[in-house]
Amino acid sequence: MAGIEHRQVDHDEAGMRLDRWFKVHYPGLGFGQLQKLLRSGQVRVDGGRAKTDMRVQPGQTVRIPPMNVDAKETKSGPIGGRDLKHSPDGELLSRMLLHEDDKVFVLNKPAGIAVQGGSGVTRHIDKMLEAWTSPKGEKPRLVHRLDRDTSGVLVIARTRGAAQKLTAAFRERDTKKTYWAIVKGVPRKRDDKVSTWLVKEQTPDGDRMRIARHGEDGADHAVSYYRVVEQAGQNFAWLEMEPYTGRTHQLRVHAAHIGHPILGDPKYFDDDTNWTFPGGIQNRLHLHARHIDIPHPSGGRLRVTAPLPQHMVQTWNVFGFDQRAAEGDE
């Protein structure tokens, strides 16, 4: 950077910690470097000295001294496959951010990125969260998971205490998670409960869940609820789904079990030689964690809604579905 620069805080950066603001705009600047610049007064906010945990507000001016790192303009818009591979961790997480407070982050996880590491996984949310380690050395913690190909609401605890309370809320089922899905065909019952036993089995294509018998070794009880929001003729339906239990692939297996697999599901959508994938729609999993209602660690309830990913927006447009049709339940 050639000289001193003054940058204004954007409207959508309200309440962001100053160290995170720098991580977004100057990902190459280390935390130690930033602390030195703050202690020496070279970085200032509205002309005054500042600390790393200061919360910036729209319209404030940040004084940027000459630094040996390049500014990085924060991208906006949908997160694509190239972003998932190449964008810096802090920048990518910032683009996913739906909600932030002292105890909790809520992300809109894109489809295609794993939440945790595993065989063949090169990048995952849990590892990326190291970029948001606090000045006290505390890394944000996962408290639940989403499948790699499922998009939507993902709750992250910022502290150990918050993680304990949020984990307890999931364990005690004091949460309401709402998913949107597009399925093949239209269920005969407009709303129903699906109750089965599920067991994990290994296949050449990786782990897969299957319907099990009651009492079968390793089987877990799984309960889901669904309702039909809209339909496209008799060919497709938009389902609002709620998992009462939290088993692996639960909603995907239950949709297939009732004879209406989720569109684009690579594991549970069985090919039919008499069926052709519809034109104008991407062959990707159409399952999105739309909304969560969960007790906040500090009291009260936290309610967050995640916008649909681009491939599902495209499908809604093709079928002429109106997202407002389900708004009354969020």
CSV table of N, CA and C in Angstrom, one decimal, residues 7-108:
chain,number,residue,atom,x,y,z
A,7,ARG,N,-10.9,4.0,5.2
A,7,ARG,CA,-12.0,3.2,4.6
A,7,ARG,C,-13.2,3.3,5.5
A,8,GLN,N,-14.3,3.4,4.9
A,8,GLN,CA,-15.6,3.5,5.7
A,8,GLN,C,-16.2,2.1,5.9
A,9,VAL,N,-16.8,1.9,7.1
A,9,VAL,CA,-17.4,0.7,7.4
A,9,VAL,C,-18.7,0.6,6.7
A,10,ASP,N,-19.0,-0.5,6.0
A,10,ASP,CA,-20.2,-0.7,5.2
A,10,ASP,C,-21.4,-1.0,6.1
A,11,HIS,N,-22.6,-0.8,5.5
A,11,HIS,CA,-23.8,-1.0,6.2
A,11,HIS,C,-24.0,-2.5,6.8
A,12,ASP,N,-23.5,-3.5,6.0
A,12,ASP,CA,-23.7,-4.9,6.4
A,12,ASP,C,-22.6,-5.3,7.3
A,13,GLU,N,-21.7,-4.4,7.7
A,13,GLU,CA,-20.7,-4.8,8.7
A,13,GLU,C,-20.9,-4.3,10.1
A,14,ALA,N,-22.2,-3.9,10.3
A,14,ALA,CA,-22.6,-3.3,11.7
A,14,ALA,C,-22.3,-4.4,12.7
A,15,GLY,N,-21.6,-4.0,13.8
A,15,GLY,CA,-21.4,-4.8,14.9
A,15,GLY,C,-20.2,-5.8,14.8
A,16,MET,N,-19.5,-5.8,13.6
A,16,MET,CA,-18.4,-6.7,13.4
A,16,MET,C,-17.2,-6.2,14.3
A,17,ARG,N,-16.6,-7.2,14.9
A,17,ARG,CA,-15.4,-6.9,15.6
A,17,ARG,C,-14.3,-6.3,14.7
A,18,LEU,N,-13.5,-5.4,15.2
A,18,LEU,CA,-12.5,-4.8,14.4
A,18,LEU,C,-11.5,-5.8,13.8
A,19,ASP,N,-11.1,-6.8,14.6
A,19,ASP,CA,-10.1,-7.8,14.1
A,19,ASP,C,-10.7,-8.6,13.0
A,20,ARG,N,-12.0,-8.9,13.1
A,20,ARG,CA,-12.6,-9.6,12.0
A,20,ARG,C,-12.8,-8.7,10.7
A,21,TRP,N,-13.0,-7.4,11.0
A,21,TRP,CA,-13.1,-6.5,9.8
A,21,TRP,C,-11.8,-6.5,9.1
A,22,PHE,N,-10.7,-6.5,9.8
A,22,PHE,CA,-9.4,-6.5,9.1
A,22,PHE,C,-9.2,-7.9,8.4
A,23,LYS,N,-9.7,-9.0,9.1
A,23,LYS,CA,-9.5,-10.3,8.5
A,23,LYS,C,-10.2,-10.4,7.1
A,24,VAL,N,-11.4,-9.8,7.1
A,24,VAL,CA,-12.1,-9.8,5.8
A,24,VAL,C,-11.5,-8.9,4.7
A,25,HIS,N,-11.0,-7.7,5.1
A,25,HIS,CA,-10.5,-6.8,4.1
A,25,HIS,C,-9.0,-7.0,3.8
A,26,TYR,N,-8.3,-7.5,4.8
A,26,TYR,CA,-6.8,-7.7,4.7
A,26,TYR,C,-6.5,-9.1,5.2
A,27,PRO,N,-6.9,-10.1,4.5
A,27,PRO,CA,-6.7,-11.5,5.0
A,27,PRO,C,-5.2,-11.8,5.2
A,28,GLY,N,-4.3,-11.1,4.6
A,28,GLY,CA,-2.9,-11.4,4.8
A,28,GLY,C,-2.3,-10.8,6.0
A,29,LEU,N,-3.0,-10.0,6.7
A,29,LEU,CA,-2.5,-9.3,7.9
A,29,LEU,C,-2.7,-10.2,9.1
A,30,GLY,N,-1.6,-10.6,9.8
A,30,GLY,CA,-1.7,-11.4,10.9
A,30,GLY,C,-2.2,-10.7,12.1
A,31,PHE,N,-2.8,-11.5,13.1
A,31,PHE,CA,-3.4,-10.9,14.3
A,31,PHE,C,-2.3,-10.1,15.1
A,32,GLY,N,-1.1,-10.7,15.2
A,32,GLY,CA,0.0,-10.0,15.9
A,32,GLY,C,0.3,-8.7,15.3
A,33,GLN,N,0.4,-8.7,14.0
A,33,GLN,CA,0.7,-7.4,13.3
A,33,GLN,C,-0.4,-6.3,13.6
A,34,LEU,N,-1.7,-6.8,13.5
A,34,LEU,CA,-2.8,-5.9,13.8
A,34,LEU,C,-2.7,-5.3,15.2
A,35,GLN,N,-2.3,-6.1,16.2
A,35,GLN,CA,-2.2,-5.7,17.6
A,35,GLN,C,-1.1,-4.6,17.7
A,36,LYS,N,0.0,-4.8,17.0
A,36,LYS,CA,1.1,-3.8,17.0
A,36,LYS,C,0.6,-2.5,16.5
A,37,LEU,N,-0.1,-2.5,15.3
A,37,LEU,CA,-0.6,-1.3,14.7
A,37,LEU,C,-1.6,-0.6,15.6
A,38,LEU,N,-2.4,-1.4,16.3
A,38,LEU,CA,-3.4,-0.8,17.2
A,38,LEU,C,-2.7,-0.1,18.5
A,39,ARG,N,-1.7,-0.9,19.0
A,39,ARG,CA,-1.0,-0.4,20.2
A,39,ARG,C,-0.3,0.9,19.9
A,40,SER,N,0.3,1.0,18.7
A,40,SER,CA,1.1,2.2,18.4
A,40,SER,C,0.2,3.3,17.9
A,41,GLY,N,-1.1,3.1,17.8
A,41,GLY,CA,-2.0,4.1,17.3
A,41,GLY,C,-2.0,4.4,15.8
A,42,GLN,N,-1.4,3.5,15.1
A,42,GLN,CA,-1.4,3.6,13.6
A,42,GLN,C,-2.7,3.3,13.0
A,43,VAL,N,-3.5,2.4,13.6
A,43,VAL,CA,-4.8,2.1,13.2
A,43,VAL,C,-5.8,2.8,14.1
A,44,ARG,N,-6.7,3.6,13.6
A,44,ARG,CA,-7.6,4.4,14.4
A,44,ARG,C,-9.0,4.3,13.8
A,45,VAL,N,-10.0,4.4,14.6
A,45,VAL,CA,-11.4,4.4,14.2
A,45,VAL,C,-12.0,5.8,14.6
A,46,ASP,N,-12.5,6.5,13.5
A,46,ASP,CA,-13.0,7.9,13.7
A,46,ASP,C,-12.0,8.7,14.5
A,47,GLY,N,-10.7,8.5,14.2
A,47,GLY,CA,-9.7,9.4,14.8
A,47,GLY,C,-9.2,8.9,16.2
A,48,GLY,N,-9.9,8.0,16.8
A,48,GLY,CA,-9.5,7.5,18.1
A,48,GLY,C,-8.9,6.2,18.1
A,49,ARG,N,-8.1,5.9,19.2
A,49,ARG,CA,-7.5,4.6,19.4
A,49,ARG,C,-8.6,3.5,19.5
A,50,ALA,N,-8.2,2.3,19.2
A,50,ALA,CA,-9.2,1.2,19.2
A,50,ALA,C,-8.5,-0.1,19.6
A,51,LYS,N,-9.3,-1.1,20.0
A,51,LYS,CA,-8.8,-2.4,20.3
A,51,LYS,C,-9.4,-3.4,19.4
A,52,THR,N,-8.8,-4.6,19.4
A,52,THR,CA,-9.2,-5.7,18.5
A,52,THR,C,-10.7,-6.0,18.6
A,53,ASP,N,-11.2,-6.0,19.9
A,53,ASP,CA,-12.6,-6.4,20.1
A,53,ASP,C,-13.6,-5.3,20.0
A,54,MET,N,-13.2,-4.2,19.5
A,54,MET,CA,-14.1,-3.1,19.3
A,54,MET,C,-15.1,-3.4,18.2
A,55,ARG,N,-16.4,-3.0,18.4
A,55,ARG,CA,-17.4,-3.3,17.4
A,55,ARG,C,-17.6,-2.1,16.5
A,56,VAL,N,-17.3,-2.3,15.2
A,56,VAL,CA,-17.5,-1.2,14.3
A,56,VAL,C,-18.9,-1.0,13.9
A,57,GLN,N,-19.2,0.3,13.4
A,57,GLN,CA,-20.6,0.6,13.0
A,57,GLN,C,-20.6,1.3,11.7
A,58,PRO,N,-21.7,1.1,10.9
A,58,PRO,CA,-21.7,1.7,9.6
A,58,PRO,C,-21.4,3.2,9.6
A,59,GLY,N,-20.6,3.7,8.7
A,59,GLY,CA,-20.2,5.1,8.5
A,59,GLY,C,-19.0,5.4,9.3
A,60,GLN,N,-18.5,4.6,10.2
A,60,GLN,CA,-17.2,4.9,10.9
A,60,GLN,C,-16.1,4.8,9.9
A,61,THR,N,-15.0,5.6,10.1
A,61,THR,CA,-13.9,5.6,9.3
A,61,THR,C,-12.7,4.9,9.9
A,62,VAL,N,-12.1,4.0,9.3
A,62,VAL,CA,-10.9,3.2,9.8
A,62,VAL,C,-9.7,3.8,9.1
A,63,ARG,N,-8.7,4.2,9.9
A,63,ARG,CA,-7.4,4.7,9.3
A,63,ARG,C,-6.5,3.5,9.1
A,64,ILE,N,-6.1,3.3,7.9
A,64,ILE,CA,-5.2,2.2,7.5
A,64,ILE,C,-3.8,2.7,7.2
A,65,PRO,N,-2.8,2.4,8.0
A,65,PRO,CA,-1.5,2.8,7.7
A,65,PRO,C,-0.8,2.0,6.6
A,66,PRO,N,0.3,2.5,6.1
A,66,PRO,CA,1.0,1.7,5.1
A,66,PRO,C,1.3,0.3,5.6
A,67,MET,N,1.0,-0.8,4.8
A,67,MET,CA,1.2,-2.2,5.3
A,67,MET,C,1.7,-2.9,4.1
A,68,ASN,N,2.4,-4.0,4.4
A,68,ASN,CA,3.0,-4.9,3.3
A,68,ASN,C,2.0,-6.0,3.0
A,69,VAL,N,0.7,-5.7,3.0
A,69,VAL,CA,-0.3,-6.7,2.6
A,69,VAL,C,-1.2,-5.9,1.6
A,70,ASP,N,-1.8,-6.7,0.7
A,70,ASP,CA,-2.8,-6.1,-0.2
A,70,ASP,C,-4.2,-6.1,0.3
A,71,ALA,N,-4.9,-5.1,0.0
A,71,ALA,CA,-6.3,-5.1,0.4
A,71,ALA,C,-7.1,-6.0,-0.5
A,72,LYS,N,-8.1,-6.7,0.1
A,72,LYS,CA,-8.9,-7.6,-0.7
A,72,LYS,C,-10.3,-7.2,-0.6
A,73,GLU,N,-10.9,-6.9,-1.8
A,73,GLU,CA,-12.3,-6.5,-1.8
A,73,GLU,C,-13.1,-7.7,-1.4
A,74,THR,N,-14.1,-7.5,-0.5
A,74,THR,CA,-14.9,-8.6,-0.1
A,74,THR,C,-15.9,-8.9,-1.2
A,75,LYS,N,-16.0,-10.2,-1.6
A,75,LYS,CA,-16.9,-10.6,-2.7
A,75,LYS,C,-18.3,-10.6,-2.1
A,76,SER,N,-19.3,-10.6,-3.0
A,76,SER,CA,-20.6,-10.7,-2.6
A,76,SER,C,-21.3,-11.6,-3.6
A,77,GLY,N,-22.6,-12.0,-3.3
A,77,GLY,CA,-23.3,-12.8,-4.2
A,77,GLY,C,-23.1,-14.3,-3.9
A,78,PRO,N,-23.7,-15.2,-4.7
A,78,PRO,CA,-23.6,-16.6,-4.4
A,78,PRO,C,-22.2,-17.1,-4.4
A,79,ILE,N,-22.0,-18.1,-3.5
A,79,ILE,CA,-20.7,-18.7,-3.3
A,79,ILE,C,-20.6,-19.9,-4.3
A,80,GLY,N,-19.7,-19.8,-5.2
A,80,GLY,CA,-19.5,-20.9,-6.2
A,80,GLY,C,-18.5,-21.9,-5.9
A,81,GLY,N,-18.3,-22.9,-6.8
A,81,GLY,CA,-17.4,-24.0,-6.5
A,81,GLY,C,-15.9,-23.5,-6.4
A,82,ARG,N,-15.6,-22.5,-7.2
A,82,ARG,CA,-14.2,-21.9,-7.2
A,82,ARG,C,-14.0,-21.2,-5.8
A,83,ASP,N,-15.0,-20.5,-5.3
A,83,ASP,CA,-14.9,-19.9,-4.0
A,83,ASP,C,-14.6,-20.9,-2.9
A,84,LEU,N,-15.3,-22.1,-3.0
A,84,LEU,CA,-15.2,-23.1,-2.0
A,84,LEU,C,-13.8,-23.7,-2.0
A,85,LYS,N,-13.1,-23.6,-3.1
A,85,LYS,CA,-11.8,-24.2,-3.2
A,85,LYS,C,-10.7,-23.2,-2.9
A,86,HIS,N,-10.9,-21.9,-3.3
A,86,HIS,CA,-9.8,-21.0,-3.3
A,86,HIS,C,-9.9,-19.8,-2.4
A,87,SER,N,-11.1,-19.4,-2.0
A,87,SER,CA,-11.3,-18.2,-1.1
A,87,SER,C,-10.6,-18.4,0.3
A,88,PRO,N,-10.0,-17.4,0.9
A,88,PRO,CA,-9.5,-17.6,2.2
A,88,PRO,C,-10.6,-17.9,3.2
A,89,ASP,N,-10.2,-18.7,4.2
A,89,ASP,CA,-11.2,-19.2,5.2
A,89,ASP,C,-12.0,-18.1,5.8
A,90,GLY,N,-11.3,-17.0,6.3
A,90,GLY,CA,-12.1,-15.9,7.0
A,90,GLY,C,-13.0,-15.2,6.0
A,91,GLU,N,-12.6,-15.0,4.8
A,91,GLU,CA,-13.5,-14.3,3.8
A,91,GLU,C,-14.7,-15.2,3.5
A,92,LEU,N,-14.4,-16.5,3.3
A,92,LEU,CA,-15.5,-17.4,2.9
A,92,LEU,C,-16.6,-17.5,4.1
A,93,LEU,N,-16.1,-17.6,5.3
A,93,LEU,CA,-17.0,-17.7,6.4
A,93,LEU,C,-17.8,-16.4,6.6
A,94,SER,N,-17.1,-15.2,6.3
A,94,SER,CA,-17.8,-14.0,6.4
A,94,SER,C,-19.0,-13.9,5.4
A,95,ARG,N,-18.8,-14.5,4.2
A,95,ARG,CA,-19.8,-14.4,3.2
A,95,ARG,C,-21.0,-15.4,3.6
A,96,MET,N,-20.7,-16.4,4.4
A,96,MET,CA,-21.8,-17.3,4.8
A,96,MET,C,-22.6,-16.7,6.0
A,97,LEU,N,-22.0,-15.7,6.7
A,97,LEU,CA,-22.6,-15.3,8.0
A,97,LEU,C,-24.0,-14.7,7.9
A,98,LEU,N,-24.9,-15.3,8.7
A,98,LEU,CA,-26.3,-14.8,8.7
A,98,LEU,C,-26.5,-14.0,10.0
A,99,HIS,N,-25.9,-14.5,11.1
A,99,HIS,CA,-26.1,-13.9,12.4
A,99,HIS,C,-24.9,-14.0,13.2
A,100,GLU,N,-24.6,-12.9,14.1
A,100,GLU,CA,-23.5,-12.9,14.9
A,100,GLU,C,-23.8,-12.2,16.2
A,101,ASP,N,-23.4,-12.8,17.3
A,101,ASP,CA,-23.5,-12.1,18.6
A,101,ASP,C,-22.3,-12.6,19.5
A,102,ASP,N,-22.3,-12.2,20.7
A,102,ASP,CA,-21.2,-12.6,21.6
A,102,ASP,C,-21.1,-14.1,21.8
A,103,LYS,N,-22.2,-14.8,21.6
A,103,LYS,CA,-22.2,-16.3,22.0
A,103,LYS,C,-22.2,-17.2,20.7
A,104,VAL,N,-22.8,-16.6,19.7
A,104,VAL,CA,-23.2,-17.5,18.5
A,104,VAL,C,-22.9,-16.9,17.2
A,105,PHE,N,-22.4,-17.7,16.3
A,105,PHE,CA,-22.4,-17.4,14.8
A,105,PHE,C,-23.5,-18.3,14.2
A,106,VAL,N,-24.2,-17.9,13.2
A,106,VAL,CA,-25.1,-18.7,12.4
A,106,VAL,C,-24.7,-18.5,10.9
A,107,LEU,N,-24.3,-19.6,10.3
A,107,LEU,CA,-23.9,-19.6,8.9
A,107,LEU,C,-25.0,-20.1,7.9
A,108,ASN,N,-24.9,-19.7,6.7
A,108,ASN,CA,-25.7,-20.3,5.6
A,108,ASN,C,-24.7,-21.2,4.8
